CSV table of C-alpha atoms and ligand atoms in Angstrom, one decimal:
chain,number,residue,atom,x,y,z
A,1115,MET,CA,47.6,27.4,98.0
A,1116,ILE,CA,46.1,29.8,95.5
A,1117,ASP,CA,42.4,29.5,94.8
A,1118,ILE,CA,41.6,27.6,91.6
A,1119,LYS,CA,39.3,30.4,90.7
A,1120,TYR,CA,42.3,32.8,90.6
A,1121,ILE,CA,44.2,30.3,88.4
A,1122,ASN,CA,41.4,30.2,85.9
A,1123,GLU,CA,41.2,34.0,85.9
A,1124,LEU,CA,44.9,34.2,85.2
A,1125,LYS,CA,44.6,31.7,82.4
A,1126,SER,CA,41.8,33.8,80.8
A,1127,ILE,CA,44.4,36.7,80.7
A,1128,PHE,CA,47.5,34.7,79.5
A,1129,GLY,CA,46.2,31.5,78.0
A,1130,ASP,CA,46.5,28.0,79.5
A,1131,ASP,CA,50.1,27.5,78.5
A,1132,TRP,CA,51.5,30.6,80.2
A,1133,VAL,CA,50.3,30.0,83.8
A,1134,SER,CA,51.9,27.3,85.9
A,1135,GLU,CA,51.4,26.1,89.5
A,1136,GLY,CA,53.8,23.1,88.8
A,1137,THR,CA,56.1,22.5,91.8
A,1138,SER,CA,59.3,22.3,89.7
A,1139,ILE,CA,58.5,25.6,87.9
A,1140,ARG,CA,57.7,27.3,91.2
A,1141,GLU,CA,60.9,25.9,92.7
A,1142,LEU,CA,62.9,27.4,89.8
A,1143,HIS,CA,61.4,30.8,90.7
A,1144,SER,CA,62.0,30.4,94.4
A,1145,HIS,CA,65.7,31.4,94.5
A,1146,ASP,CA,68.4,33.4,92.8
A,1147,GLU,CA,72.1,32.7,92.8
A,1148,SER,CA,72.5,33.7,96.5
A,1149,PHE,CA,72.3,31.7,99.7
A,1150,HIS,CA,69.1,33.4,100.8
A,1151,SER,CA,66.2,31.2,101.8
A,1152,HIS,CA,64.0,29.9,99.0
A,1153,THR,CA,60.3,30.9,98.8
A,1154,MET,CA,58.1,29.4,96.1
A,1155,PRO,CA,55.6,31.7,94.4
A,1156,ASP,CA,52.0,30.4,94.3
A,1157,VAL,CA,52.0,30.7,90.5
A,1158,VAL,CA,54.3,31.6,87.6
A,1159,VAL,CA,53.0,33.6,84.6
A,1160,TRP,CA,54.7,34.4,81.3
A,1161,PRO,CA,53.3,37.7,79.7
A,1162,HIS,CA,53.7,38.4,76.0
A,1163,THR,CA,52.5,42.1,75.9
A,1164,THR,CA,52.5,45.2,78.0
A,1165,GLU,CA,48.6,45.1,77.9
A,1166,GLN,CA,48.7,41.6,79.5
A,1167,VAL,CA,51.0,42.9,82.2
A,1168,SER,CA,48.8,45.9,82.9
A,1169,LYS,CA,45.7,43.7,83.1
A,1170,VAL,CA,47.2,41.2,85.5
A,1171,VAL,CA,48.8,43.9,87.7
A,1172,LYS,CA,45.4,45.7,88.0
A,1173,TRP,CA,43.8,42.3,88.8
A,1174,ALA,CA,46.4,41.5,91.5
A,1175,ASN,CA,46.2,44.9,93.0
A,1176,GLU,CA,42.5,44.5,93.5
A,1177,ARG,CA,43.1,41.2,95.3
A,1178,ASP,CA,46.2,42.3,97.3
A,1179,MET,CA,48.2,39.6,95.6
A,1180,PRO,CA,52.0,40.1,95.5
A,1181,ILE,CA,53.8,40.2,92.2
A,1182,THR,CA,57.6,39.8,91.8
A,1183,PRO,CA,59.1,40.3,88.4
A,1184,TRP,CA,61.6,37.7,87.2
A,1185,GLY,CA,64.3,38.1,84.6
A,1186,VAL,CA,66.4,35.0,84.8
A,1187,GLY,CA,67.3,34.8,88.5
A,1188,THR,CA,71.0,35.6,88.4
A,1189,SER,CA,70.8,38.2,91.3
A,1190,LEU,CA,73.1,37.8,94.2
A,1191,GLU,CA,71.1,39.4,97.1
A,1192,GLY,CA,67.7,37.6,96.9
A,1193,ASN,CA,66.3,40.4,94.7
A,1194,PRO,CA,63.7,38.3,92.7
A,1195,ILE,CA,62.8,35.9,95.5
A,1196,PRO,CA,59.0,36.2,96.0
A,1197,VAL,CA,59.1,36.3,99.8
A,1198,HIS,CA,55.4,37.0,100.1
A,1199,LYS,CA,54.6,34.3,97.5
A,1200,GLY,CA,51.9,35.3,95.0
A,1201,ILE,CA,52.8,35.7,91.4
A,1202,SER,CA,56.3,35.4,89.9
A,1203,MET,CA,56.1,37.2,86.5
A,1204,ASP,CA,58.7,35.7,84.2
A,1205,PHE,CA,59.8,37.8,81.2
A,1206,GLN,CA,61.3,35.0,79.1
A,1207,GLU,CA,58.7,35.4,76.4
A,1208,MET,CA,59.0,39.1,76.1
A,1209,ASN,CA,62.5,38.8,74.6
A,1210,LYS,CA,62.4,40.7,71.3
A,1211,ILE,CA,64.6,43.4,69.9
A,1212,LEU,CA,61.9,45.7,68.6
A,1213,ALA,CA,64.0,48.2,66.6
A,1214,ILE,CA,67.7,49.1,66.1
A,1215,HIS,CA,68.1,52.9,65.5
A,1216,ARG,CA,71.6,52.6,64.1
A,1217,GLU,CA,72.0,56.3,63.3
A,1218,ASP,CA,70.8,57.3,66.8
A,1219,PHE,CA,73.0,54.6,68.6
A,1220,GLN,CA,69.8,53.2,70.2
A,1221,VAL,CA,67.9,50.0,70.5
A,1222,ASP,CA,64.3,49.3,71.6
A,1223,VAL,CA,63.9,46.1,73.5
A,1224,GLN,CA,61.6,44.0,75.6
A,1225,PRO,CA,62.8,43.3,79.1
A,1226,GLY,CA,63.4,39.5,78.6
A,1227,VAL,CA,66.2,40.1,76.1
A,1228,VAL,CA,69.5,38.6,77.3
A,1229,TYR,CA,72.1,41.3,77.0
A,1230,LYS,CA,74.8,39.0,75.7
A,1231,GLU,CA,72.5,37.8,72.9
A,1232,MET,CA,71.5,41.4,72.1
A,1233,ASN,CA,75.2,42.4,71.9
A,1234,LYS,CA,75.9,39.6,69.3
A,1235,ILE,CA,73.2,41.1,67.1
A,1236,LEU,CA,74.2,44.7,67.7
A,1237,GLY,CA,77.8,43.7,66.8
A,1238,HIS,CA,76.7,43.2,63.2
A,1239,HIS,CA,75.8,46.9,63.2
A,1240,GLY,CA,79.0,48.0,64.8
A,1241,LEU,CA,77.3,48.8,68.1
A,1242,PHE,CA,77.2,47.5,71.6
A,1243,PHE,CA,75.6,47.9,75.0
A,1244,PRO,CA,78.5,48.2,77.5
A,1245,PRO,CA,77.2,47.3,81.0
A,1246,ASP,CA,78.4,43.7,81.4
A,1247,PRO,CA,77.5,41.8,84.6
A,1248,GLY,CA,79.1,38.6,83.3
A,1249,ALA,CA,76.1,36.4,84.0
A,1250,ALA,CA,73.4,35.7,81.4
A,1251,ALA,CA,71.2,38.5,82.7
A,1252,THR,CA,68.2,40.1,81.0
A,1253,ILE,CA,67.8,43.8,80.2
A,1254,GLY,CA,64.8,44.0,82.7
A,1255,GLY,CA,66.9,42.5,85.5
A,1256,MET,CA,69.8,44.7,84.7
A,1257,ILE,CA,67.7,47.9,84.7
A,1258,ALA,CA,65.9,46.9,87.8
A,1259,ASN,CA,69.2,46.2,89.6
A,1260,ASN,CA,71.2,48.9,87.9
A,1261,ALA,CA,73.8,46.3,87.0
A,1262,SER,CA,77.3,47.2,86.0
A,1263,GLY,CA,80.5,45.2,85.5
A,1264,ILE,CA,84.0,45.1,84.1
A,1265,ARG,CA,83.5,47.9,81.5
A,1266,THR,CA,81.8,50.4,83.9
A,1267,VAL,CA,85.2,52.0,84.7
A,1268,LYS,CA,85.1,53.6,81.2
A,1269,TYR,CA,81.5,53.3,80.1
A,1270,GLY,CA,79.3,53.6,83.2
A,1271,ALA,CA,76.5,51.5,84.7
A,1272,THR,CA,73.1,50.5,83.2
A,1273,LYS,CA,71.6,53.7,84.5
A,1274,ASP,CA,73.8,55.7,82.0
A,1275,TYR,CA,72.2,53.8,79.1
A,1276,ILE,CA,68.4,54.2,79.8
A,1277,MET,CA,66.7,56.7,77.5
A,1278,LYS,CA,63.1,55.7,77.7
A,1279,LEU,CA,61.0,53.1,79.5
A,1280,THR,CA,57.5,51.7,79.3
A,1281,VAL,CA,56.4,51.0,82.9
A,1282,VAL,CA,53.3,49.3,84.3
A,1283,LEU,CA,52.5,50.9,87.6
A,1284,PRO,CA,51.1,48.9,90.5
A,1285,ASP,CA,47.5,49.9,89.8
A,1286,GLY,CA,47.9,48.8,86.2
A,1287,ARG,CA,48.4,52.2,84.5
A,1288,ILE,CA,50.9,52.2,81.6
A,1289,ILE,CA,53.3,55.1,81.6
A,1290,TYR,CA,56.1,56.1,79.2
A,1291,VAL,CA,59.1,57.9,80.8
A,1292,GLY,CA,62.1,59.6,79.2
A,1293,ASN,CA,62.6,60.2,75.5
A,1294,ARG,CA,65.0,59.5,72.6
A,1295,ALA,CA,66.8,62.9,72.6
A,1296,ARG,CA,70.5,62.8,73.6
A,1297,LYS,CA,69.8,65.5,76.2
A,1298,SER,CA,66.8,66.7,78.1
A,1299,SER,CA,66.1,69.0,81.0
A,1300,SER,CA,62.4,68.1,81.1
A,1301,GLY,CA,61.2,67.5,84.7
A,1302,TYR,CA,62.0,64.9,87.2
A,1303,ASN,CA,64.1,62.1,85.9
A,1304,LEU,CA,61.6,59.2,86.1
A,1305,CYS,CA,63.8,56.8,84.2
A,1306,SER,CA,66.3,57.0,87.1
A,1307,LEU,CA,63.5,56.4,89.6
A,1308,PHE,CA,62.7,53.0,88.0
A,1309,THR,CA,66.3,52.1,87.3
A,1310,GLY,CA,67.6,50.3,90.4
A,1311,SER,CA,64.1,50.0,91.9
A,1312,GLU,CA,64.3,46.1,91.8
A,1313,GLY,CA,60.7,45.7,90.7
A,1314,THR,CA,59.3,47.4,93.8
A,1315,LEU,CA,57.7,50.4,92.0
A,1316,GLY,CA,56.5,49.0,88.7
A,1317,ILE,CA,57.2,46.6,85.9
A,1318,ILE,CA,59.4,47.6,82.9
A,1319,THR,CA,57.9,46.2,79.7
A,1320,GLU,CA,60.0,48.0,77.1
A,1321,ALA,CA,63.2,50.0,77.1
A,1322,THR,CA,65.1,52.3,74.7
A,1323,LEU,CA,68.8,51.9,75.4
A,1324,ARG,CA,71.7,54.1,74.4
A,1325,LEU,CA,74.5,52.2,72.6
A,1326,VAL,CA,78.1,53.0,71.7
A,1327,GLY,CA,80.3,52.1,68.7
A,1328,LEU,CA,82.3,48.9,69.0
A,1329,PRO,CA,85.9,49.7,69.7
A,1330,SER,CA,88.2,49.0,66.8
A,1331,ASN,CA,91.3,47.7,68.7
A,1332,PHE,CA,92.3,46.5,72.1
A,1333,MET,CA,95.4,46.3,74.4
A,1334,ALA,CA,95.5,44.2,77.5
A,1335,VAL,CA,97.9,43.9,80.4
A,1336,ARG,CA,98.2,41.4,83.3
A,1337,ALA,CA,100.4,42.9,86.0
A,1338,VAL,CA,101.6,40.9,89.1
A,1339,PHE,CA,102.6,42.7,92.3
A,1340,PRO,CA,104.4,41.6,95.5
A,1341,THR,CA,101.7,43.1,97.8
A,1342,VAL,CA,98.0,44.1,97.7
A,1343,LEU,CA,99.0,47.7,98.4
A,1344,ASP,CA,101.3,47.8,95.4
A,1345,ALA,CA,98.4,46.6,93.2
A,1346,THR,CA,95.8,48.9,94.6
A,1347,ASN,CA,98.2,51.9,94.5
A,1348,THR,CA,98.7,51.1,90.8
A,1349,VAL,CA,94.9,51.5,90.3
A,1350,PHE,CA,95.0,55.0,91.6
A,1351,SER,CA,98.2,55.8,89.5
A,1352,ILE,CA,96.7,54.6,86.3
A,1353,MET,CA,93.3,56.3,86.9
A,1354,SER,CA,95.0,59.6,87.7
A,1355,SER,CA,97.5,59.4,84.8
A,1356,GLY,CA,95.0,60.4,82.1
A,1357,LEU,CA,94.9,56.9,80.7
A,1358,VAL,CA,91.3,55.5,80.3
A,1359,PRO,CA,91.1,51.8,80.9
A,1360,SER,CA,88.0,50.1,79.6
A,1361,ALA,CA,88.4,47.4,82.3
A,1362,MET,CA,90.6,47.3,85.4
A,1363,GLU,CA,90.2,44.2,87.6
A,1364,PHE,CA,91.9,43.3,90.9
A,1365,LEU,CA,92.4,39.6,91.9
A,1366,ASP,CA,94.1,38.6,95.1
A,1367,ASP,CA,96.6,35.8,95.4
A,1368,LYS,CA,94.0,33.3,96.7
A,1369,VAL,CA,91.8,33.8,93.6
A,1370,ILE,CA,94.8,33.2,91.3
A,1371,GLU,CA,95.6,30.0,93.4
A,1372,ILE,CA,92.1,28.7,92.9
A,1373,LEU,CA,92.1,29.5,89.2
A,1374,ASN,CA,95.4,27.7,88.8
A,1375,ARG,CA,94.0,24.6,90.5
A,1376,ASP,CA,90.6,24.7,88.8
A,1377,ARG,CA,91.8,25.4,85.3
A,1378,GLY,CA,95.2,23.7,85.3
A,1379,ILE,CA,97.0,27.0,84.6
A,1380,SER,CA,100.1,28.3,86.2
A,1381,LEU,CA,99.9,32.1,86.9
A,1382,HIS,CA,101.9,33.8,89.6
A,1383,GLU,CA,100.0,33.4,92.8
A,1384,MET,CA,100.3,37.0,93.8
A,1385,PRO,CA,98.0,40.1,93.8
A,1386,THR,CA,97.2,40.8,90.1
A,1387,LEU,CA,95.7,43.6,88.0
A,1388,LEU,CA,94.0,42.8,84.7
A,1389,MET,CA,93.6,45.8,82.4
A,1390,GLU,CA,92.1,46.5,79.0
A,1391,PHE,CA,92.3,49.7,76.9
A,1392,ASN,CA,90.5,50.5,73.7
A,1393,GLY,CA,91.8,52.5,70.8
A,1394,PHE,CA,92.0,53.0,67.0
A,1395,SER,CA,95.5,52.0,66.0
A,1396,ALA,CA,98.0,49.5,67.2
A,1397,THR,CA,100.6,52.3,67.2
A,1398,GLY,CA,98.6,54.5,69.6
A,1399,LEU,CA,97.9,51.5,71.8
A,1400,LYS,CA,101.5,50.5,71.8
A,1401,GLU,CA,102.4,53.9,73.1
A,1402,GLU,CA,99.8,53.6,75.9
A,1403,MET,CA,101.1,50.2,76.7
A,1404,GLY,CA,104.5,51.8,77.4
A,1405,TYR,CA,103.0,54.2,79.9
A,1406,VAL,CA,101.0,51.5,81.6
A,1407,GLU,CA,104.1,49.4,81.9
A,1408,GLU,CA,106.1,52.3,83.3
A,1409,ILE,CA,103.4,53.0,86.0
A,1410,CYS,CA,103.2,49.3,87.0
A,1411,LEU,CA,107.0,49.1,87.3
A,1412,GLU,CA,107.0,52.3,89.4
A,1413,ASN,CA,104.6,50.5,91.7
A,1414,ARG,CA,107.0,47.5,92.0
A,1415,SER,CA,105.2,45.1,89.5
A,1416,VAL,CA,107.3,41.9,89.3
A,1417,PHE,CA,105.8,40.5,86.1
A,1418,LEU,CA,103.9,41.8,83.1
A,1419,ASP,CA,102.1,40.0,80.4
A,1420,LYS,CA,100.7,42.2,77.6
A,1421,GLY,CA,99.4,42.2,74.1
A,1422,ILE,CA,97.6,44.1,71.4
A,1423,GLY,CA,94.6,42.9,69.4
A,1424,ALA,CA,91.4,41.0,70.0
A,1425,ALA,CA,93.2,37.6,70.3
A,1426,GLU,CA,95.7,38.9,72.8
A,1427,ARG,CA,92.9,40.4,74.8
A,1428,ALA,CA,91.0,37.1,74.8
A,1429,ARG,CA,94.2,35.2,75.9
A,1430,LEU,CA,94.9,37.6,78.8
A,1431,TRP,CA,91.3,37.9,80.0
A,1432,GLU,CA,90.4,34.2,79.7
A,1433,MET,CA,91.3,33.5,83.4
A,1434,ARG,CA,88.9,36.2,84.7
A,1435,HIS,CA,85.8,34.8,83.1
A,1436,LEU,CA,83.8,32.4,85.3
A,1437,THR,CA,85.9,33.2,88.4
A,1438,LEU,CA,82.9,32.6,90.7
A,1439,GLU,CA,82.2,29.3,89.0
A,1440,SER,CA,85.8,28.2,89.7
A,1441,ILE,CA,85.5,29.2,93.4
A,1442,LYS,CA,82.2,27.4,93.8
A,1443,ARG,CA,83.4,24.3,92.0
A,1444,SER,CA,86.4,24.2,94.4
A,1445,HIS,CA,84.2,24.1,97.5
A,1446,ALA,CA,81.4,21.7,96.7
A,1447,GLY,CA,78.8,21.6,99.5
A,1448,LEU,CA,79.5,25.2,100.5
A,1449,LEU,CA,77.5,28.3,99.5
A,1450,PRO,CA,78.9,31.7,98.6
A,1451,LEU,CA,78.1,34.9,100.5
A,1452,ILE,CA,79.2,37.5,97.9
A,1453,MET,CA,80.1,40.8,99.5
A,1454,ASP,CA,79.9,43.9,97.2
A,1455,VAL,CA,80.8,47.3,98.4
A,1456,ALA,CA,82.2,50.4,96.6
A,1457,VAL,CA,84.2,53.3,97.9
A,1458,PRO,CA,85.7,56.5,96.4
A,1459,LEU,CA,88.9,55.5,94.5
A,1460,SER,CA,91.1,57.4,97.0
A,1461,ARG,CA,90.0,54.9,99.7
A,1462,TYR,CA,90.4,51.7,97.5
A,1463,SER,CA,93.7,50.6,99.0
A,1464,GLU,CA,92.3,51.1,102.5
A,1465,ILE,CA,89.1,49.2,102.0
A,1466,VAL,CA,91.0,46.2,100.3
A,1467,ALA,CA,93.4,46.1,103.3
A,1468,PHE,CA,90.5,46.3,105.7
A,1469,VAL,CA,88.7,43.5,103.9
A,1470,LYS,CA,91.8,41.3,103.9
A,1471,GLU,CA,92.0,41.6,107.7
A,1472,GLU,CA,88.3,41.0,108.3
A,1473,VAL,CA,88.1,37.8,106.3
A,1474,LYS,CA,91.3,36.3,107.8
A,1475,GLY,CA,90.5,32.7,108.9
A,1476,LEU,CA,87.5,32.4,106.5
A,1477,VAL,CA,87.4,30.7,103.2
A,1478,ALA,CA,87.5,34.0,101.3
A,1479,TYR,CA,88.4,35.3,97.8
A,1480,ILE,CA,88.9,39.0,97.1
A,1481,PHE,CA,88.5,40.5,93.7
A,1482,GLY,CA,86.6,43.3,92.1
A,1483,HIS,CA,86.2,46.1,89.6
A,1484,ALA,CA,89.1,48.1,91.0
A,1485,GLY,CA,88.7,51.0,88.6
A,1486,ASP,CA,85.3,51.7,90.0
A,1487,GLY,CA,86.4,51.3,93.7
A,1488,ASN,CA,84.3,48.2,93.8
A,1489,VAL,CA,85.4,45.2,95.9
A,1490,HIS,CA,83.8,41.7,95.9
A,1491,VAL,CA,84.6,39.1,98.5
A,1492,VAL,CA,83.3,35.6,98.0
A,1493,VAL,CA,83.2,33.8,101.3
A,1494,MET,CA,82.2,30.2,101.2
A,1495,GLY,CA,80.3,28.6,104.1
A,1496,LYS,CA,77.1,26.8,105.1
A,1497,PRO,CA,74.2,28.9,106.5
A,1498,ASP,CA,73.3,26.0,108.8
A,1499,ASP,CA,76.8,25.9,110.3
A,1500,ILE,CA,75.6,28.7,112.6
A,1501,GLU,CA,78.8,29.3,114.5
A,1502,ARG,CA,80.8,29.9,111.3
A,1503,TRP,CA,78.1,31.7,109.4
A,1504,VAL,CA,77.8,34.2,112.3
A,1505,LEU,CA,81.5,35.0,111.7
A,1506,ILE,CA,80.8,35.4,107.9
A,1507,GLU,CA,77.8,37.7,108.6
A,1508,LYS,CA,79.9,39.7,111.1
A,1509,ALA,CA,82.7,40.3,108.5
A,1510,ASN,CA,80.1,41.3,105.9
A,1511,ARG,CA,78.6,43.8,108.3
A,1512,ASN,CA,82.0,45.3,109.3
A,1513,ILE,CA,83.0,45.6,105.6
A,1514,VAL,CA,79.7,47.3,104.7
A,1515,LEU,CA,80.0,49.7,107.6
A,1516,LYS,CA,83.6,50.6,106.7
A,1517,ALA,CA,82.6,51.3,103.1
A,1518,ILE,CA,79.8,53.6,104.3
A,1519,GLU,CA,82.2,55.3,106.7
A,1520,PHE,CA,84.5,55.9,103.7
A,1521,GLU,CA,81.5,57.7,102.0
A,1522,GLY,CA,80.9,54.6,99.8
A,1523,THR,CA,77.9,52.3,99.4
A,1524,CYS,CA,76.6,49.0,100.9
A,1525,THR,CA,76.1,47.7,97.3
A,1526,GLY,CA,78.2,48.6,94.3
A,1527,GLU,CA,76.2,46.7,91.8
A,1528,HIS,CA,74.3,43.7,93.1
A,1529,GLY,CA,71.4,45.8,94.5
A,1530,VAL,CA,69.6,45.6,97.9
A,1531,GLY,CA,67.3,42.6,97.6
A,1532,ILE,CA,67.0,40.9,101.0
A,1533,GLY,CA,70.7,41.0,101.9
A,1534,LYS,CA,71.4,44.7,102.1
A,1535,ARG,CA,68.0,46.0,103.5
A,1536,ARG,CA,69.4,46.4,107.0
A,1537,PHE,CA,72.1,48.8,105.8
A,1538,LEU,CA,69.9,51.2,104.0
A,1539,PRO,CA,68.9,53.3,107.1
A,1540,ILE,CA,72.6,53.7,107.8
A,1541,GLU,CA,73.5,54.7,104.3
A,1542,HIS,CA,70.5,56.9,103.5
A,1543,GLY,CA,69.2,58.3,106.8
A,1544,GLU,CA,66.2,60.6,106.0
A,1545,GLY,CA,66.6,59.8,102.3
A,1546,LEU,CA,65.2,56.3,103.1
A,1547,VAL,CA,62.0,57.9,104.5
A,1548,LEU,CA,61.5,59.7,101.2
A,1549,MET,CA,62.1,56.4,99.3
A,1550,LYS,CA,59.4,54.7,101.6
A,1551,ASN,CA,57.0,57.6,100.8
A,1552,ILE,CA,57.6,57.1,97.1
A,1553,LYS,CA,56.9,53.4,97.5
A,1554,THR,CA,53.7,54.0,99.4
A,1555,LEU,CA,52.5,56.6,96.9
A,1556,LEU,CA,53.0,54.3,93.9
A,1557,ASP,CA,52.2,51.0,95.6
A,1558,PRO,CA,49.9,51.6,98.6
A,1559,ASN,CA,48.9,48.0,98.8
A,1560,ASN,CA,52.6,46.9,98.7
A,1561,ILE,CA,52.0,44.3,96.0
A,1562,MET,CA,55.2,44.9,94.0
A,1563,ASN,CA,58.1,42.7,95.2
A,1564,PRO,CA,57.3,43.2,98.9
A,1565,GLU,CA,59.9,42.9,101.7
A,1566,LYS,CA,62.7,44.3,99.6
A,1567,PHE,CA,64.5,47.6,100.4
A,1568,PHE,CA,62.4,48.2,103.6
A,1569,VAL,CA,62.7,45.9,106.6
B,2931,LIG,C1,78.4,34.7,88.2
B,2931,LIG,C2,77.7,36.0,88.4
B,2931,LIG,C3,78.4,37.1,88.2
B,2931,LIG,C4,77.7,38.4,88.4
B,2931,LIG,N1,78.4,39.5,88.1
B,2931,LIG,C5,77.8,40.7,88.2
B,2931,LIG,C6,78.5,41.9,87.9
B,2931,LIG,O1,79.7,41.9,87.6
B,2931,LIG,N2,77.8,43.1,88.0
B,2931,LIG,C7,76.5,43.1,88.4
B,2931,LIG,O2,75.9,44.2,88.4
B,2931,LIG,N3,75.8,42.0,88.7
B,2931,LIG,C8,76.4,40.8,88.6
B,2931,LIG,N4,75.7,39.7,88.9
B,2931,LIG,C9,74.3,39.8,89.4
B,2931,LIG,C10,73.2,39.7,88.3
B,2931,LIG,O3,73.7,39.0,87.1
B,2931,LIG,C11,72.7,41.1,87.9
B,2931,LIG,O4,72.2,41.7,89.1
B,2931,LIG,C12,71.6,41.0,86.8
B,2931,LIG,O5,71.2,42.4,86.5
B,2931,LIG,C13,70.3,40.3,87.2
B,2931,LIG,O6,69.6,40.1,86.0
B,2931,LIG,P1,68.5,38.9,85.9
B,2931,LIG,O7,67.9,39.0,84.5
B,2931,LIG,O8,69.0,37.6,86.3
B,2931,LIG,O9,67.4,39.5,86.9
B,2931,LIG,P2,66.7,38.7,88.1
B,2931,LIG,O10,67.7,38.3,89.1
B,2931,LIG,O11,65.7,37.8,87.7
B,2931,LIG,O12,65.9,40.0,88.8
B,2931,LIG,C14,66.6,41.1,89.3
B,2931,LIG,C15,65.7,42.1,89.9
B,2931,LIG,O13,65.0,42.7,88.8
B,2931,LIG,C16,63.6,42.6,88.9
B,2931,LIG,N5,63.0,42.6,87.6
B,2931,LIG,C17,63.3,41.7,86.6
B,2931,LIG,N6,62.7,42.0,85.5
B,2931,LIG,C18,62.0,43.1,85.7
B,2931,LIG,C19,61.1,43.9,85.0
B,2931,LIG,N7,60.8,43.6,83.7
B,2931,LIG,N8,60.6,45.0,85.5
B,2931,LIG,C20,60.9,45.4,86.8
B,2931,LIG,N9,61.7,44.6,87.6
B,2931,LIG,C21,62.2,43.5,87.1
B,2931,LIG,C22,63.4,41.4,89.8
B,2931,LIG,O14,62.2,41.5,90.5
B,2931,LIG,C23,64.6,41.5,90.8
B,2931,LIG,O15,64.3,42.4,91.8
B,2931,LIG,C24,76.4,38.4,88.7
B,2931,LIG,C25,75.7,37.2,88.9
B,2931,LIG,C26,76.3,36.0,88.8
B,2931,LIG,C27,75.5,34.8,89.0
C-alpha cells in the first residue's frame, strides 16, 4: 500500500477530490478491454493542467514511483495496465477543445477529449478528424497508440494528423514539439517519437490536430463472394484500379453468421466486403459505383447491395458497427484474444488464407481493414483453460511470425502493450536497441508505463 504521506502530498498538488485510493476506482484502472491480467494501481489521480502533470511527474521521478497514463482504457493489448502499480493518471478532466482553427483545418485539444464527441462539434464547422478506432477512445490514447480504423485506407492513421504536442517528460520538464505549418523540414520529427509511444516516454497534455473537410456525399457497397480468395483478390483489384475507397472492410462467413444470429438479420453467410466511397455529386459516385460493381463481378461476386447518400451508407454499414460486441455477447463466459497484424497489400490474400488455416478448430472470427492489409481475428477462450489457451497463443504467434515474414508488422493498430512485447526483437532487430536507448535517455528511472515495449 502507498504511504499516507504520499497520498497527502498528491492531494496538495491535485486537491482532495482528484486523488483516490478507493478499491473500486483502482479496479476500474486495473485493466483494459483485453484478457491480460489485471493489476491495480496504488492510487488514481485526475490532473486538470499541464503544470499539475509536470509537478507530479517530477515528484514521482524523485521517488521512483511508476506513472501510467490512462485515457479511457479501451486498449486491446494491456497498454494502460499499471503493471508496476504506482499512479494511474486519468485524463478524463482534461477534456476541453481549446481552439478550432477553421481556416487552418486544425484543432487544439486536451488529451481527454473523446474523438467521437470532438467530431460532433467539428461537424458544425464542416470539419472532421478521420482516424476512427470505433471505441469511445480519447485523443491522448489514440495518439499514444497511434490508433487507426475503418477510414485509414483513404485518410491515414493518427500519426498523419499530429501537428504539435505539449509533452511532460519523465523528469517533469514541459516541451513543445512540432508546429502549425502545413510543412516543415526542421530537425528530428519529435511528434512522431511520442506518437505510438504508449505513454512510455512522456505524457501528452495538449495536441494540435490536422483536420479534413467533411465529405459531401457517400456511396456504399456490400459485396458477397463464394470464397475468401475472391473477396481478398477484389481488395487488390479495387485498390489498384485508381478508385479510392474511404473504407474497405473484410468479414468472413463466420462473422456474418454471428451478426445474423445476434442482430436478427439475414445476410448471406459468405465472405463479404463492405466499401465506402466519398465524392461530390451523386452522378460522379454513380459512375464509380458502376466500376466497383464491374470489378466485384469480375472477381465472382454473387450478390451486391449498393446505394448512394448518407442514409444508404448508414443502412449498408450498420451491420459492421459493434461487431466485437456481437461476438462477445454470443460467447458469454469466454474472453477474446484479438489478433491484429498488417501486411503489404500484395500479401493480403495469403495472410488471410494462412490465418484461416491456423485458427481452424478454434472459436475464431476473421475480419479487418482490408484496404490497409490489416487482419483481425477474434478468438474466444478462457485463459484458465490452459490446454486450449496454449493453442490460441500458438495460433497468435504463428500468425504474427507469418506477417513479419511477409514484411508486415506484429501490430497494425492496437499497439504493443503487454501482448506484443515478445515480437518486437523479431520485427525490429537492432532498431529495438535504439528504442531502448531512447527510453533510457528520457526515462532513466523507468517510471513511465514500465514493462511495456521491452521484456
Ligand atoms: C470494440 C473496440 C474496437 C476497437 N477498434 C480499434 C480500431 O479499429 N483501431 C484501433 O486503432 N484501435 C481499436 N481499438 C483499441 C482502442 O480503442 C485504441 O487503441 C484507442 O486508441 C485507445 O484509446 P483510450 O483512450 O482508450 O486509451 P487507453 O487504453 O486508456 O490508453 C492507451 C495507451 O495510451 C497511453 N496514454 C493515454 N493517455 C495518454 C496521454 N495523455 N499521454 C501519453 N500516453 C497516454 C496509455 O498509457 C496507454 O498506453 C478498439 C477497442 C475496442 C474496445
